[in-house]
XYZ file of C-alpha atoms in Angstrom:
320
model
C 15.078 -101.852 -37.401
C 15.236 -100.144 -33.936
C 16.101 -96.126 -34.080
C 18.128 -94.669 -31.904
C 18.654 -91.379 -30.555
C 21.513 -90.241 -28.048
C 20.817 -88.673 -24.757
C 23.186 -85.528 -24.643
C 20.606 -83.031 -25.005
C 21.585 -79.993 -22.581
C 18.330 -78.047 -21.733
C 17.307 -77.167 -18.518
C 18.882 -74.441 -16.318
C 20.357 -76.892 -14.196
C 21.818 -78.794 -16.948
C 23.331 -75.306 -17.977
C 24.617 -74.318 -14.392
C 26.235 -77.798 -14.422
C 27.978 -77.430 -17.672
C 29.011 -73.759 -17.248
C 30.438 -75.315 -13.628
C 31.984 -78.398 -15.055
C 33.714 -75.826 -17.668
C 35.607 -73.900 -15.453
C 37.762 -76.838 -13.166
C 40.415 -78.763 -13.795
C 40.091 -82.072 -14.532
C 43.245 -83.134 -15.338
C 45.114 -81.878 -12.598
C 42.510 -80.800 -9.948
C 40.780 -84.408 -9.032
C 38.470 -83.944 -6.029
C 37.986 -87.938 -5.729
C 35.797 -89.683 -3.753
C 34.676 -93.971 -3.972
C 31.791 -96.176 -3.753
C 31.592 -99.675 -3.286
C 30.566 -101.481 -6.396
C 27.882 -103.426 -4.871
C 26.459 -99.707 -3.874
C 26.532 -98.687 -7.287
C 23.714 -100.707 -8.345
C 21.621 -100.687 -5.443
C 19.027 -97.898 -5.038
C 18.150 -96.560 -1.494
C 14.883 -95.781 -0.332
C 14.161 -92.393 -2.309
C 11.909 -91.020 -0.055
C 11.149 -91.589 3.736
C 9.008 -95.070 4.344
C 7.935 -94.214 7.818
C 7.306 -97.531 10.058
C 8.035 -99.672 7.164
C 11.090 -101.589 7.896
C 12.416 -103.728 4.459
C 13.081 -101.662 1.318
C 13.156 -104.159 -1.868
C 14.006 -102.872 -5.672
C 15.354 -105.333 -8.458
C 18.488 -104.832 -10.509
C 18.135 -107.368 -13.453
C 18.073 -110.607 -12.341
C 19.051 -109.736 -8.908
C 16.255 -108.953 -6.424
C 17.847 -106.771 -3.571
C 16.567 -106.070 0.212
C 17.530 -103.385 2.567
C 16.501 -104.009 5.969
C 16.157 -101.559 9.064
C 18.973 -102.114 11.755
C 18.647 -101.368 15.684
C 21.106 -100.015 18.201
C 21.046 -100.647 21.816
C 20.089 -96.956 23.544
C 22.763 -95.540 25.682
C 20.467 -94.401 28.584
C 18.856 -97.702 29.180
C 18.966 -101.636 28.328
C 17.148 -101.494 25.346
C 17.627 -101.465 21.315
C 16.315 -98.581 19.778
C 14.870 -99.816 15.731
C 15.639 -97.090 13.579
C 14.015 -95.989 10.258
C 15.435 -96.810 6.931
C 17.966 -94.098 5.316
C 16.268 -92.537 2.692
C 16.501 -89.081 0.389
C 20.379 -88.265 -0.680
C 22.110 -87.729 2.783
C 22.541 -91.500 2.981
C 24.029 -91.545 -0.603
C 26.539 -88.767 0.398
C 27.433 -90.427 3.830
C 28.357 -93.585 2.023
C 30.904 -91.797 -0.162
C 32.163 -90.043 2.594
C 32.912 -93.002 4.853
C 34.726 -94.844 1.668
C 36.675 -92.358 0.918
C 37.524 -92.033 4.985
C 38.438 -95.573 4.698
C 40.657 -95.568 1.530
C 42.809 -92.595 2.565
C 43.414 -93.618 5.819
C 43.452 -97.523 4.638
C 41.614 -98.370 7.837
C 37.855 -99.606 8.307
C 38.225 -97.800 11.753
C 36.461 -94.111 11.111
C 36.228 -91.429 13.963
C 32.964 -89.673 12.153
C 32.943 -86.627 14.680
C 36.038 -85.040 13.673
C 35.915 -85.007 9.745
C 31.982 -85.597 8.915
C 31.251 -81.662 9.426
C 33.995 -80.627 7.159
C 32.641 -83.217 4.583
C 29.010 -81.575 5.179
C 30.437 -78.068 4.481
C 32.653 -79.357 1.267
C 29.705 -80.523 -0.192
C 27.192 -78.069 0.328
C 24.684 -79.796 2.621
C 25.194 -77.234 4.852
C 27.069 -74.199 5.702
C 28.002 -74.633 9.154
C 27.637 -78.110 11.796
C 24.457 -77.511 13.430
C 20.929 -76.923 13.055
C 17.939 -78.835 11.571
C 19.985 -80.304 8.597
C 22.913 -81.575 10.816
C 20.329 -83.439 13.077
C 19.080 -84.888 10.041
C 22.751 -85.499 8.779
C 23.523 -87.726 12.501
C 19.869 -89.300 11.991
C 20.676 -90.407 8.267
C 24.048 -91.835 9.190
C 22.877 -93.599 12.348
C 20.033 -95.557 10.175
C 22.532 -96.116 7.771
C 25.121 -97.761 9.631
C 22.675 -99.931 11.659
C 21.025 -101.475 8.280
C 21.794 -104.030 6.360
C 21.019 -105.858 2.866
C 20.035 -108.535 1.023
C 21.083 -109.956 -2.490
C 19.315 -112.731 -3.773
C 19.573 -114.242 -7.249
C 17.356 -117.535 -8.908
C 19.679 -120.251 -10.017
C 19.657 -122.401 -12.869
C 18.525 -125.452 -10.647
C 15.308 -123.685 -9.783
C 16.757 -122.756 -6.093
C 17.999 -119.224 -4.918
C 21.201 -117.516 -3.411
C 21.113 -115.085 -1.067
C 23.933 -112.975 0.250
C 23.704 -111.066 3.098
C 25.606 -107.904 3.360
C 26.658 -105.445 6.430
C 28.555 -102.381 5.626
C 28.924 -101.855 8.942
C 30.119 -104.656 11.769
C 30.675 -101.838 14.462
C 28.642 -98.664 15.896
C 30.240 -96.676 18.867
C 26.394 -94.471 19.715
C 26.301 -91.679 22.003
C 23.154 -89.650 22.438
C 22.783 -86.086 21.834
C 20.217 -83.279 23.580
C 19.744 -80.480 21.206
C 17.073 -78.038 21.940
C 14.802 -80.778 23.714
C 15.376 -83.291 21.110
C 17.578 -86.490 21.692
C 19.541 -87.660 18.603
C 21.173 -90.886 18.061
C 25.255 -90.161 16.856
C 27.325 -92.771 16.074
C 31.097 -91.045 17.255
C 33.005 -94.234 15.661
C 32.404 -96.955 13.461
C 34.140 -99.691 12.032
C 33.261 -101.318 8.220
C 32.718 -104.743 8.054
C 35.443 -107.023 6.687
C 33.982 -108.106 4.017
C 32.823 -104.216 2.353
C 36.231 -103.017 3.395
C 37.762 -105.848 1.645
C 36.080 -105.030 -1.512
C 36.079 -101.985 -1.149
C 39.828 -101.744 -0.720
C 40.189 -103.714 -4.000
C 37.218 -102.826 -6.275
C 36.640 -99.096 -5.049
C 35.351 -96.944 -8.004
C 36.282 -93.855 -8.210
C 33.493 -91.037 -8.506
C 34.532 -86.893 -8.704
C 33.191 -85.425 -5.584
C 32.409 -81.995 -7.438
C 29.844 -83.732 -9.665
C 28.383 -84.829 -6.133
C 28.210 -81.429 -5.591
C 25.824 -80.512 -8.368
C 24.070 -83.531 -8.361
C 23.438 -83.739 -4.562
C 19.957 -82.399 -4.670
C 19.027 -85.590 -6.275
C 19.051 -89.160 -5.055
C 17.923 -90.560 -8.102
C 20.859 -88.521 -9.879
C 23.577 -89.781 -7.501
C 22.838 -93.067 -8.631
C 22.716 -92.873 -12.093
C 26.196 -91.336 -11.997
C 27.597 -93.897 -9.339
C 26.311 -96.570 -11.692
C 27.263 -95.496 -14.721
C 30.687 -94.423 -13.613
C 31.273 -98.497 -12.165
C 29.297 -99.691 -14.966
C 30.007 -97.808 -18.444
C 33.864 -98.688 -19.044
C 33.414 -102.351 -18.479
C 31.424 -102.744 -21.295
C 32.761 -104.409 -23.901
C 34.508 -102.224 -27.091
C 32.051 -103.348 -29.880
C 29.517 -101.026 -30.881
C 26.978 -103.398 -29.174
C 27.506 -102.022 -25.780
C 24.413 -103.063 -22.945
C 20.781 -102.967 -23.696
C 18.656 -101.964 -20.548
C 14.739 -102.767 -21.384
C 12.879 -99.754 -19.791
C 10.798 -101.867 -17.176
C 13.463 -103.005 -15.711
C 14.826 -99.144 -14.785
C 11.564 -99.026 -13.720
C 11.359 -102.016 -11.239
C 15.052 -100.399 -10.103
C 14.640 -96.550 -10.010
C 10.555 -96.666 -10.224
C 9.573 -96.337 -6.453
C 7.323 -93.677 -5.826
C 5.815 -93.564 -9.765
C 2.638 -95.523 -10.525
C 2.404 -95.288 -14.329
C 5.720 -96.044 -16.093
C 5.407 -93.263 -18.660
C 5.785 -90.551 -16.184
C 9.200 -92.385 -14.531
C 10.547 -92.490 -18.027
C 10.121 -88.786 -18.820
C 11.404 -87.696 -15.232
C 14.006 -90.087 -15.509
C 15.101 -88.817 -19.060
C 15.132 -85.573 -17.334
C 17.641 -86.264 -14.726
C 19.969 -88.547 -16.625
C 20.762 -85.194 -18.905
C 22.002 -83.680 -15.357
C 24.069 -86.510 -14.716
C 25.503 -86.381 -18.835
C 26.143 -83.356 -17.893
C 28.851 -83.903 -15.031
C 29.747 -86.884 -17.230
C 29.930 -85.610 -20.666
C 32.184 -89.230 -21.961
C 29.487 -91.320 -21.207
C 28.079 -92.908 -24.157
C 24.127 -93.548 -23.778
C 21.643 -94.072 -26.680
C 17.382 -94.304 -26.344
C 16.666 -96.730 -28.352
C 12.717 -96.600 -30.257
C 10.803 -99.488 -31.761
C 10.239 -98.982 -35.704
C 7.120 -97.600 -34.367
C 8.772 -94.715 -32.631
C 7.818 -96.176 -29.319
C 9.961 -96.044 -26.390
C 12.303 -99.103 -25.643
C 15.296 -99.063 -23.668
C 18.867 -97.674 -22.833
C 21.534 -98.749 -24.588
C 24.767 -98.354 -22.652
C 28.145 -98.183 -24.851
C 31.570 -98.739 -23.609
C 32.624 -95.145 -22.180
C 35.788 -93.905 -20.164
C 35.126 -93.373 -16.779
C 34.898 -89.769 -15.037
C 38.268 -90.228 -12.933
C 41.267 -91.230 -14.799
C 43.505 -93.865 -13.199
C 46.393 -91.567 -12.681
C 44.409 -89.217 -10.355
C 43.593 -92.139 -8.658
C 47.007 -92.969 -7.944
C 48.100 -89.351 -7.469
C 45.395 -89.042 -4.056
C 45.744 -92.585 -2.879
C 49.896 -91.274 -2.420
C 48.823 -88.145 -1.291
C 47.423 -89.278 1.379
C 50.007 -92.448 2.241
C 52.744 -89.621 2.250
C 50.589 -87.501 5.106
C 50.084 -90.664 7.357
């Protein structure tokens, strides 16, 4: 018989800031929502920067996804500049940031100048829009918005499918000069049909204060994005979803060449993330032997209850 032990073990110091922070707002009647896009909520990023490299692949169960490096066409001359792939947990943040633009204004239109440095300053990135992290900020969201990805899955017949996937259809890029540096800054931008489509029906709903005190973390955002899509779909019947740990690894492994050390780092941050998301039901399940096997994901509520959902979404119809 397999043993099983659940992961709600509060430890660390940041696990304690995050609890004694979680403690003191108001859930209930203070929602600070934000959304992803479900697709986004199980596909990792590049975790750390890949230099020239210009395709990104990770598996998600039986789904092998690519993220490719976009280009833009340079506003001083008649060429396309190839940007980098986004990487770290600017990206991460941007992504929420332009969903949520795009569900409270209900357009896939977003002027990014005027309401990405109050987002920056909300979250914490930074204290005030300039400097060495807001050039990073503009470089993150450029590389961003210029990539795109790939989905492919085997089918029965032998063959595969592949689905190809632009967030973005539209950049509007202006160049700016910043103590002898030129950075790429794309003003306006307009969502594909397609993501804004879904997005616009299948948005899930994430609490930007957990963002907050998860931010320093890539690997952390996306444990909570995925768990808040994933965890209340499961089925109500004890069974829940079994997640082997080599395939976490093949998903959330980059960087980490003996699995081992991924699963004990990894174990590490998911307390952080229980910790913003104390509902969420996850047990580690052992081998008779006492040897590490798996996750084991049971049916949970998610972190943002409908009605606050609602309660934003007419917020902000009532203000346009």
């Amino acid at each position: 018989m397999e043993k099983s032990d659940k992961v709600a073990e509060i430890a660390t110091k940041k696990q304690k800031r995050i609890i004694e922070a979680v403690s003191q707002v108001d859930n209930e009647n203070d929602p600070s929502i934000t959304f992803s896009h479900s697709t986004m909520c199980q596909t990792s990023l590049p975790f750390k920067n890949m230099g020239d490299e210009r395709k990104w692949v990770s598996k998600n169960g039986l789904s092998v996804i690519m993220l490719e490096a976009g280009s833009v066409l340079d506003p001083e001359r008649d060429d396309f500049i190839q940007l980098g792939l986004p990487y770290g947990t600017k990206p991460r943040l941007i992504l929420l940031y332009l969903n949520r633009q795009a569900i409270l204004t209900g357009s896939p239109e977003i002027e990014v100048e005027n309401s990405l440095s109050a987002f920056i300053k909300r979250i914490g990135i930074e204290s005030a829009p300039n400097g060495r992290v807001y050039r990073q900020v503009k470089d993150q969201l450029a590389r961003l918005v210029a990539s795109k990805i790939y989905i492919g899955n085997r089918n029965e017949d032998g063959g595969t499918h592949t689905q190809k996937r632009d967030i973005v259809s539209d950049i509007n890029i202006f160049l700016n000069h910043e103590k002898g540096k030129k950075t790429i800054w794309p003003k306006t931008i307009r969502l594909s049909d397609e993501y804004f489509e879904a997005l616009s029906s299948h948005a899930v709903p994430l609490d930007e204060r957990a963002l907050y005190l998860l931010k320093d973390s890539a690997l952390e955002l996306d444990l909570y994005s995925m768990l808040s899509e994933r965890l209340h779909r499961i089925k109500d019947d004890g069974k829940g979803q079994f997640i082997p740990w080599k395939d976490l690894y093949q998903q959330y492994g980059g960087g980490y060449t003996k699995i081992n050390k991924f699963r004990q780092n990894f174990l590490m941050h998911l307390k952080n993330v229980y910790a913003v998301y104390p509902s969420a039901k996850i047990e580690h399940e052992k081998t008779d032997k006492g040897m590490p096997k798996g996750l084991r994901l049971l049916h949970s509520p998610p972190p943002i209850q409908k009605k606050n959902i609602v309660s934003i979404t007419n917020a902000s119809n009532n203000n346009n």
